Amino acid sequence: MTTATNQYYLQFTEDMKEDYTILAPNMLPAHFKLICNFMNTYGYHMELLETEGPEITELGLRYVHNDACYPAILVIGQFLDALLYGKYDPNKTALIYFQTGGGCRASNYISLLRKALEKAGFGHVPVISFSFSDLEKHPGFKLSIKQLLGLIDAVLYGDLLWMLVNQTKPYEINAGDADALEAEWINRLGESIGADSNLIMRHSKSIYREMISDFAAIPKEKRDTVKVGIVGEIYVKYAPLGNNKLVDFLNKEGAEVTTPGLLDFLTYCAYNGIVDKKFYGRGGLTFWVSKISYHYLCKKKRVLIALLEEEGSFDAPCPFEEVVKLNDGYISNGVKMGEGWLLTSEMLELADSGIKNIVCVQPFGCLPNHVCGKGMMRPIKERNPDINIVAVDYDPGASRVNQENRLKLMLSTARDKLS
Ligand code: SF4
C-alpha cells in the first residue's frame, strides 16, 4: 500500500479505495445512509456511524477544547469512539468530513479532527475532506460529474423522504409504517441512482412519483397535531445526536415536524457565490459555476414541488427563488456566515406556509446563528405577531430537561390557541 501525503495532510489513495472502510458522521440519518449506499455502488465501503450516548460527548471533550463548537466536539467524539471501541481496524479505516468551505469556524474543524486523531494515536488514519469547493485533493476519492449529480439526487431524495416521513408519522394507523417504508426506499435508491443508473430527469421523476404514492398509500387517520418547524445551525438542526432526538421528542408530544431540506442549504451556498459578485466584486469561474449550479438546483426543487402538488396528499415546500426574497427588509443576502440569511428566510417560509410554532436550534456560542436566528426573532415577531419562536441552545453542559420543558411550554401555548 502506498501512503500519499502532502505537507498538510495524509491523502486517501487509490489503493485504499479497495479495502478501506470510510466512516461518515451521522448528520442527517436518511440522507447520509442514502449517500453511503450510493457511493458504495462505485466500489467504496462507506458506513454511517449511528452511535450515540454521553460517552461520545465526553470523548470529544477529552480531545477537543471545549471552546470549539458543539458539532465539532460531537463529530470528533463519534469518530474517536468508532476507532477506539468500534468494530473497525484503524489500519484499514478512513474518515470523511463534510465541509462547505465557508467563512465560519467549521472550515477549520478538519484540522482539529486531525490533531485529535494524532493525540489519540490514530495519526495514520486518513481524513477525506468532502466539499463541493474541492478544498483538498484525495486521489482515491475523486468524483466524476455523474457522481456529483448523483449525490445531488441523493440529497433531493433524502429531502423528499424526510418530508414524507414527517408528514406521515403523526397520522399513521400502524406505528412504524413510515419508518419501515423509508428504510426500504433508502436501500432501493442507492442502486437506482448509483453507478449503473441513467440520471436523466425523467428517470428521477418516475422515482419521485412512486415514492410519493407509496407514502400516500400508508393507512392514516386524522389527528389533532401541532405543526412545528425546526430551523437553525445545520448540524444540531438535523442530527439526532446533536439535538437530543428532537424530532422523536416532538412526535411523541403529538407534533408534526417540518424541517427545511438540505437541498436549500446547497442552493444557498451556490447563491452566495452569485451575490459575492454584487457585494464584493468576486466574478470569474466561481461566479459562473455558482450561477449554473444555482439554476440547476432551483430547477430540481421545482420539479419535486410540481410532483408533490400533482399528487396532492402532502404539503410542498416553497421554490428557492421565493425563499431568497423572504428575508428582504430583515437581513441582507450578504450575511452568509453559517446558515446566514437562509435561517431568517426559513422562519419566514414556515410562517407563510401556516407553521407558526418554530424551534430555532443552535449550539451555544454559535455567533452566526445568534445573529441570523435569535437576533432576527424580535423583528420577525414584531411583523408577524401570530408566530411563536422558541430558541433552544445545545452544548455539552445543556440540560435536556430544560430543553424539553421549553418545548413543552411552546406546545401547550400552541394547543391553547387551537382550542
Ligand atoms: S455556524 Fe456556529 S456551530 Fe457552525 S462553525 Fe460557525 S460558529 Fe460553529
Coordinates of C-alpha atoms and ligand atoms in Angstrom, one line a residue:
M1 CA 0.0 0.0 0.0
T2 CA 1.3 3.5 -0.8
T3 CA 0.6 6.3 1.5
A4 CA 0.5 9.7 0.0
T5 CA 0.9 12.9 1.9
N6 CA 1.5 16.4 1.0
Q7 CA 2.9 18.8 3.6
Y8 CA -0.5 19.4 5.1
Y9 CA -2.5 16.2 5.3
L10 CA -2.5 12.4 4.7
Q11 CA -4.3 11.6 1.5
F12 CA -6.7 8.8 0.7
T13 CA -5.0 7.0 -2.1
E14 CA -6.4 4.9 -5.0
D15 CA -5.3 1.6 -3.5
M16 CA -7.0 2.4 -0.2
K17 CA -10.3 2.5 -2.0
E18 CA -10.1 -1.3 -2.4
D19 CA -10.2 -2.3 1.2
Y20 CA -10.6 0.7 3.5
T21 CA -13.9 1.4 5.3
I22 CA -14.8 5.1 5.1
L23 CA -16.8 6.2 8.2
A24 CA -19.3 9.1 7.9
P25 CA -20.7 11.0 10.8
N26 CA -24.4 10.9 11.4
M27 CA -25.7 14.3 10.5
L28 CA -28.9 13.5 8.5
P29 CA -29.7 9.8 9.0
A30 CA -31.8 9.3 5.8
H31 CA -29.6 11.4 3.5
F32 CA -26.3 10.1 4.7
K33 CA -27.4 6.5 4.6
L34 CA -28.5 7.1 1.0
I35 CA -25.2 8.8 0.2
C36 CA -23.3 5.8 1.7
N37 CA -25.4 3.3 -0.4
F38 CA -24.9 5.5 -3.5
M39 CA -21.1 5.7 -3.0
N40 CA -20.8 2.0 -2.4
T41 CA -22.1 1.3 -5.9
Y42 CA -18.9 3.0 -7.1
G43 CA -16.7 0.5 -5.2
Y44 CA -16.3 2.3 -1.9
H45 CA -17.1 0.8 1.5
M46 CA -18.8 3.7 3.3
E47 CA -20.6 3.3 6.6
L48 CA -22.7 5.7 8.6
L49 CA -21.9 5.9 12.3
E50 CA -25.2 5.7 14.2
T51 CA -23.6 5.5 17.7
E52 CA -25.0 7.7 20.5
G53 CA -24.7 8.3 24.2
P54 CA -22.9 10.7 26.6
E55 CA -19.6 8.9 26.2
I56 CA -19.3 10.4 22.7
T57 CA -19.5 13.9 24.1
E58 CA -17.1 13.0 26.8
L59 CA -14.6 11.6 24.3
G60 CA -15.0 14.7 22.1
L61 CA -14.3 16.9 25.1
R62 CA -11.2 14.9 26.1
Y63 CA -9.6 15.6 22.7
V64 CA -11.1 18.9 21.6
H65 CA -11.0 22.2 23.6
N66 CA -14.5 23.0 24.9
D67 CA -14.3 26.4 23.2
A68 CA -14.8 24.5 19.9
C69 CA -18.4 24.4 18.5
Y70 CA -20.6 21.6 19.8
P71 CA -21.0 19.9 16.4
A72 CA -17.2 19.6 16.1
I73 CA -17.0 18.0 19.6
L74 CA -19.7 15.5 18.7
V75 CA -18.4 14.6 15.3
I76 CA -14.8 14.1 16.5
G77 CA -16.1 12.2 19.6
Q78 CA -18.1 9.9 17.4
F79 CA -15.1 9.2 15.1
L80 CA -12.8 8.5 18.0
D81 CA -15.4 6.3 19.7
A82 CA -15.6 4.2 16.5
L83 CA -11.8 3.9 16.2
L84 CA -11.3 3.1 19.9
Y85 CA -14.2 0.9 20.6
G86 CA -15.9 0.1 17.3
K87 CA -15.6 -2.9 15.1
Y88 CA -13.2 -1.1 12.7
D89 CA -9.5 -1.8 12.1
P90 CA -7.8 1.6 12.4
N91 CA -5.2 0.5 9.8
K92 CA -8.0 0.0 7.2
T93 CA -10.3 2.8 8.1
A94 CA -10.6 6.3 6.7
L95 CA -12.9 9.1 7.9
I96 CA -14.9 11.5 5.8
Y97 CA -15.6 15.1 6.9
F98 CA -18.1 17.3 5.0
Q99 CA -17.2 20.9 4.6
T100 CA -18.8 23.9 2.9
G101 CA -15.6 25.9 2.7
G102 CA -17.5 28.9 4.1
G103 CA -16.0 31.6 6.3
C104 CA -17.2 30.1 9.6
R105 CA -15.2 28.1 12.1
A106 CA -16.4 24.8 10.7
S107 CA -13.9 25.2 7.8
N108 CA -11.1 24.7 10.3
Y109 CA -12.5 21.7 12.2
I110 CA -10.8 19.2 9.9
S111 CA -7.5 20.4 11.4
L112 CA -9.0 19.9 14.9
L113 CA -10.0 16.4 13.9
R114 CA -6.5 15.5 12.6
K115 CA -5.0 16.9 15.8
A116 CA -7.3 14.8 17.9
L117 CA -6.5 11.7 15.9
E118 CA -2.8 12.4 16.3
K119 CA -3.3 12.8 20.1
A120 CA -5.3 9.6 20.3
G121 CA -2.7 7.6 18.4
F122 CA -4.6 7.5 15.1
G123 CA -2.4 9.9 13.1
H124 CA -2.2 7.3 10.3
V125 CA -6.0 7.4 9.7
P126 CA -6.7 9.4 6.5
V127 CA -9.4 12.0 6.7
I128 CA -11.2 12.8 3.4
S129 CA -12.4 16.3 3.2
F130 CA -15.6 16.3 1.1
S131 CA -16.7 19.6 -0.3
F132 CA -18.2 21.0 -3.5
S133 CA -15.4 23.6 -3.3
D134 CA -12.7 21.0 -3.8
L135 CA -10.8 22.1 -0.7
E136 CA -8.4 19.1 -0.7
K137 CA -7.1 16.5 -3.2
H138 CA -7.6 12.8 -2.4
P139 CA -6.5 10.6 -5.4
G140 CA -8.7 7.7 -4.2
F141 CA -11.8 9.9 -3.7
K142 CA -12.2 11.9 -7.0
L143 CA -15.8 12.4 -8.0
S144 CA -16.9 12.5 -11.7
I145 CA -19.7 14.8 -12.8
K146 CA -22.0 11.9 -12.9
Q147 CA -21.2 11.1 -9.3
L148 CA -21.7 14.7 -8.2
L149 CA -25.1 14.8 -10.0
G150 CA -26.0 11.5 -8.3
L151 CA -25.1 13.0 -4.9
I152 CA -27.4 15.9 -5.6
D153 CA -30.1 13.5 -6.4
A154 CA -29.4 11.6 -3.2
V155 CA -29.8 14.9 -1.3
L156 CA -33.1 15.6 -3.0
Y157 CA -34.4 12.1 -2.4
G158 CA -33.3 12.4 1.2
D159 CA -35.2 15.6 1.5
L160 CA -38.3 14.0 -0.1
L161 CA -38.1 11.0 2.3
W162 CA -37.6 13.3 5.3
M163 CA -40.7 15.4 4.2
L164 CA -42.9 12.3 3.6
V165 CA -41.9 10.6 6.8
N166 CA -42.5 13.7 8.8
Q167 CA -46.0 14.3 7.3
T168 CA -47.0 10.7 7.6
K169 CA -45.7 9.6 11.0
P170 CA -48.0 11.6 13.3
Y171 CA -51.1 10.1 11.5
E172 CA -50.1 6.5 10.7
I173 CA -52.6 3.9 12.0
N174 CA -49.9 1.2 12.3
A175 CA -47.0 2.7 14.2
G176 CA -43.7 2.2 12.3
D177 CA -45.1 2.1 8.8
A178 CA -43.4 5.3 7.7
D179 CA -40.0 4.3 9.2
A180 CA -40.2 0.9 7.5
L181 CA -41.1 2.4 4.1
E182 CA -38.2 4.9 4.5
A183 CA -35.7 2.1 5.2
E184 CA -37.0 0.2 2.1
W185 CA -36.6 3.2 -0.1
I186 CA -33.1 4.0 1.2
N187 CA -32.0 0.5 0.2
R188 CA -33.6 0.7 -3.2
L189 CA -32.5 4.2 -4.0
G190 CA -28.7 3.6 -3.6
E191 CA -28.9 1.2 -6.6
S192 CA -31.4 3.3 -8.6
I193 CA -29.2 6.4 -8.7
G194 CA -25.9 4.6 -8.4
A195 CA -23.1 3.6 -10.8
D196 CA -25.3 1.8 -13.3
S197 CA -28.1 4.3 -13.3
N198 CA -29.4 6.6 -16.0
L199 CA -29.6 10.0 -14.4
I200 CA -31.9 11.8 -16.8
M201 CA -34.7 13.9 -15.3
R202 CA -37.5 11.5 -16.4
H203 CA -36.0 8.7 -14.5
S204 CA -35.9 10.8 -11.4
K205 CA -39.5 11.9 -11.9
S206 CA -40.7 8.3 -12.0
I207 CA -38.9 7.5 -8.8
Y208 CA -40.3 10.6 -7.1
R209 CA -43.8 9.7 -8.2
E210 CA -43.5 6.1 -6.9
M211 CA -42.1 7.3 -3.5
I212 CA -44.9 9.9 -3.0
S213 CA -47.7 7.4 -3.9
D214 CA -46.1 4.7 -1.6
F215 CA -46.3 7.1 1.3
A216 CA -49.8 8.4 0.4
A217 CA -50.9 4.7 0.5
I218 CA -49.9 4.2 4.2
P219 CA -53.1 3.9 6.2
K220 CA -53.6 7.2 8.2
E221 CA -56.2 8.8 10.4
K222 CA -57.0 12.5 11.2
R223 CA -55.4 13.5 14.5
D224 CA -55.1 16.9 16.2
T225 CA -51.5 17.8 16.0
V226 CA -49.5 21.0 16.4
K227 CA -47.3 21.8 13.4
V228 CA -43.8 22.7 14.5
G229 CA -40.9 23.9 12.2
I230 CA -37.3 23.3 13.1
V231 CA -34.6 25.7 11.8
G232 CA -31.1 26.5 13.0
E233 CA -27.5 25.5 12.7
I234 CA -27.2 22.8 10.2
Y235 CA -25.8 20.0 12.5
V236 CA -28.0 20.5 15.5
K237 CA -31.0 21.1 13.2
Y238 CA -30.7 17.6 11.7
A239 CA -28.5 15.3 13.8
P240 CA -30.4 13.3 16.5
L241 CA -27.1 13.2 18.4
G242 CA -26.8 17.0 18.3
N243 CA -30.4 17.8 19.3
N244 CA -31.2 15.1 21.7
K245 CA -33.5 13.4 19.2
L246 CA -35.7 16.5 18.9
V247 CA -37.9 15.1 16.1
D248 CA -38.7 12.0 18.1
F249 CA -39.5 14.1 21.2
L250 CA -41.8 16.4 19.2
N251 CA -43.5 13.4 17.6
K252 CA -44.1 11.8 21.0
E253 CA -45.6 15.0 22.2
G254 CA -48.1 14.9 19.3
A255 CA -46.5 17.4 16.9
E256 CA -46.0 17.2 13.2
V257 CA -42.5 18.4 12.3
T258 CA -41.2 20.3 9.3
T259 CA -37.6 21.0 8.7
P260 CA -36.4 22.8 5.5
G261 CA -34.4 20.4 3.4
L262 CA -30.7 20.1 2.8
L263 CA -31.0 21.0 -0.9
D264 CA -31.9 24.5 0.2
F265 CA -28.6 24.8 2.1
L266 CA -26.7 23.7 -1.0
T267 CA -28.7 26.1 -3.1
Y268 CA -27.9 28.9 -0.6
C269 CA -24.2 28.1 -0.9
A270 CA -24.5 28.4 -4.7
Y271 CA -26.5 31.6 -4.4
N272 CA -23.8 33.1 -2.2
G273 CA -21.3 32.6 -5.0
I274 CA -23.5 34.8 -7.2
V275 CA -24.1 37.6 -4.7
D276 CA -20.4 37.7 -4.0
K277 CA -20.0 39.4 -7.3
K278 CA -22.5 42.1 -6.4
F279 CA -21.2 42.7 -2.9
Y280 CA -17.5 42.0 -3.2
G281 CA -16.8 42.1 -6.9
R282 CA -15.8 38.4 -7.0
G283 CA -16.5 37.3 -10.5
G284 CA -14.7 34.7 -12.7
L285 CA -15.1 31.0 -12.7
T286 CA -16.6 30.8 -9.2
F287 CA -19.4 33.1 -10.2
W288 CA -20.3 31.2 -13.3
V289 CA -20.1 27.8 -11.6
S290 CA -22.3 29.2 -8.8
K291 CA -24.8 30.6 -11.3
I292 CA -25.1 27.4 -13.3
S293 CA -25.4 25.3 -10.1
Y294 CA -28.0 27.7 -8.6
H295 CA -30.3 27.4 -11.6
Y296 CA -29.8 23.6 -11.8
L297 CA -30.7 23.2 -8.1
C298 CA -33.7 25.5 -8.3
K299 CA -35.0 23.5 -11.2
K300 CA -34.6 20.2 -9.4
K301 CA -36.6 21.6 -6.5
R302 CA -39.3 23.0 -8.8
V303 CA -39.8 19.5 -10.3
L304 CA -40.2 18.0 -6.9
I305 CA -42.7 20.7 -5.8
A306 CA -44.7 20.1 -9.0
L307 CA -44.9 16.4 -8.4
L308 CA -46.0 16.8 -4.8
E309 CA -48.7 19.3 -5.8
E310 CA -49.8 16.9 -8.6
E311 CA -50.3 14.0 -6.2
G312 CA -51.9 16.3 -3.6
S313 CA -51.6 14.4 -0.3
F314 CA -48.6 16.3 1.1
D315 CA -47.6 19.9 1.6
A316 CA -44.9 21.0 -0.8
P317 CA -42.0 23.4 0.1
C318 CA -41.6 26.8 -1.4
P319 CA -39.4 27.3 -4.6
F320 CA -35.9 28.6 -3.7
E321 CA -36.3 31.6 -5.9
E322 CA -39.0 32.8 -3.4
V323 CA -37.1 31.8 -0.3
V324 CA -34.3 34.1 -1.5
K325 CA -36.6 37.1 -1.3
L326 CA -38.3 36.4 2.0
N327 CA -35.6 38.0 4.1
D328 CA -36.0 41.3 2.2
G329 CA -36.3 44.0 4.8
Y330 CA -35.0 41.8 7.6
I331 CA -31.4 40.9 6.8
S332 CA -29.1 41.3 3.8
N333 CA -28.3 38.4 1.5
G334 CA -24.7 39.5 2.1
V335 CA -24.9 37.9 5.6
K336 CA -23.7 34.4 4.8
M337 CA -21.6 33.0 7.7
G338 CA -23.0 29.7 8.9
E339 CA -26.7 29.5 7.8
G340 CA -26.7 33.3 7.3
W341 CA -29.7 34.9 5.8
L342 CA -31.2 31.5 4.9
L343 CA -32.0 30.9 8.6
T344 CA -34.2 34.1 8.7
S345 CA -35.8 33.2 5.4
E346 CA -36.6 29.7 6.6
M347 CA -38.5 31.0 9.7
L348 CA -40.5 33.3 7.4
E349 CA -41.1 30.5 4.9
L350 CA -42.5 28.3 7.7
A351 CA -44.7 31.1 8.9
D352 CA -46.0 31.8 5.4
S353 CA -46.9 28.2 5.0
G354 CA -49.0 28.3 8.2
I355 CA -46.5 26.8 10.6
K356 CA -46.5 29.3 13.4
N357 CA -44.6 27.3 16.0
I358 CA -40.9 27.4 15.3
V359 CA -38.0 25.9 17.2
C360 CA -34.7 27.7 16.4
V361 CA -31.8 25.5 17.5
Q362 CA -28.2 26.4 17.8
P363 CA -25.0 25.3 19.5
F364 CA -24.3 27.5 22.5
G365 CA -22.0 30.4 21.4
C366 CA -22.6 29.9 17.7
L367 CA -22.2 33.5 16.6
P368 CA -23.7 33.5 13.1
N369 CA -26.8 31.7 14.2
H370 CA -27.2 34.1 17.2
V371 CA -27.3 36.9 14.7
C372 CA -29.4 35.4 12.0
G373 CA -31.6 33.2 14.2
K374 CA -32.0 34.5 17.7
G375 CA -31.1 38.1 16.6
M376 CA -33.9 38.0 14.0
M377 CA -36.6 36.7 16.3
R378 CA -37.7 40.1 17.5
P379 CA -38.2 41.8 14.1
I380 CA -39.9 38.6 12.8
K381 CA -42.3 38.5 15.8
E382 CA -43.0 42.3 15.6
R383 CA -44.1 41.9 12.0
N384 CA -45.8 38.5 12.4
P385 CA -47.4 38.6 15.9
D386 CA -49.0 35.2 15.5
I387 CA -45.6 33.4 15.4
N388 CA -44.3 31.6 18.4
I389 CA -40.5 31.1 18.1
V390 CA -38.5 29.3 20.8
A391 CA -34.7 29.4 20.8
V392 CA -33.0 26.3 22.2
D393 CA -29.3 26.0 22.8
Y394 CA -27.3 22.8 22.7
D395 CA -23.9 22.2 24.2
P396 CA -22.2 19.6 26.4
G397 CA -23.5 21.2 29.6
A398 CA -27.0 22.0 28.5
S399 CA -29.8 20.3 30.4
R400 CA -32.1 18.1 28.3
V401 CA -34.8 18.6 30.9
N402 CA -34.6 22.4 30.4
Q403 CA -34.7 22.0 26.6
E404 CA -37.7 19.7 26.7
N405 CA -39.5 22.0 29.2
R406 CA -39.2 24.9 26.9
L407 CA -40.6 22.8 24.0
K408 CA -43.5 21.5 26.2
L409 CA -44.3 25.1 27.1
M410 CA -44.4 26.1 23.4
L411 CA -46.6 23.1 22.6
S412 CA -49.0 23.9 25.4
T413 CA -49.3 27.5 24.2
A414 CA -50.0 26.3 20.7
R415 CA -52.6 23.8 21.9
D416 CA -54.4 26.5 23.9
K417 CA -54.6 28.6 20.7
L418 CA -56.1 25.6 18.8
S419 CA -58.8 25.0 21.4
Ligands
SF4_1 S1 -22.1 28.0 12.3 FE1 -21.9 28.1 14.5 S2 -21.5 25.9 15.1 FE2 -21.1 26.1 12.9 S3 -18.9 26.6 12.7 FE3 -20.0 28.5 12.8 S4 -20.0 29.1 15.0 FE4 -19.5 26.9 14.9

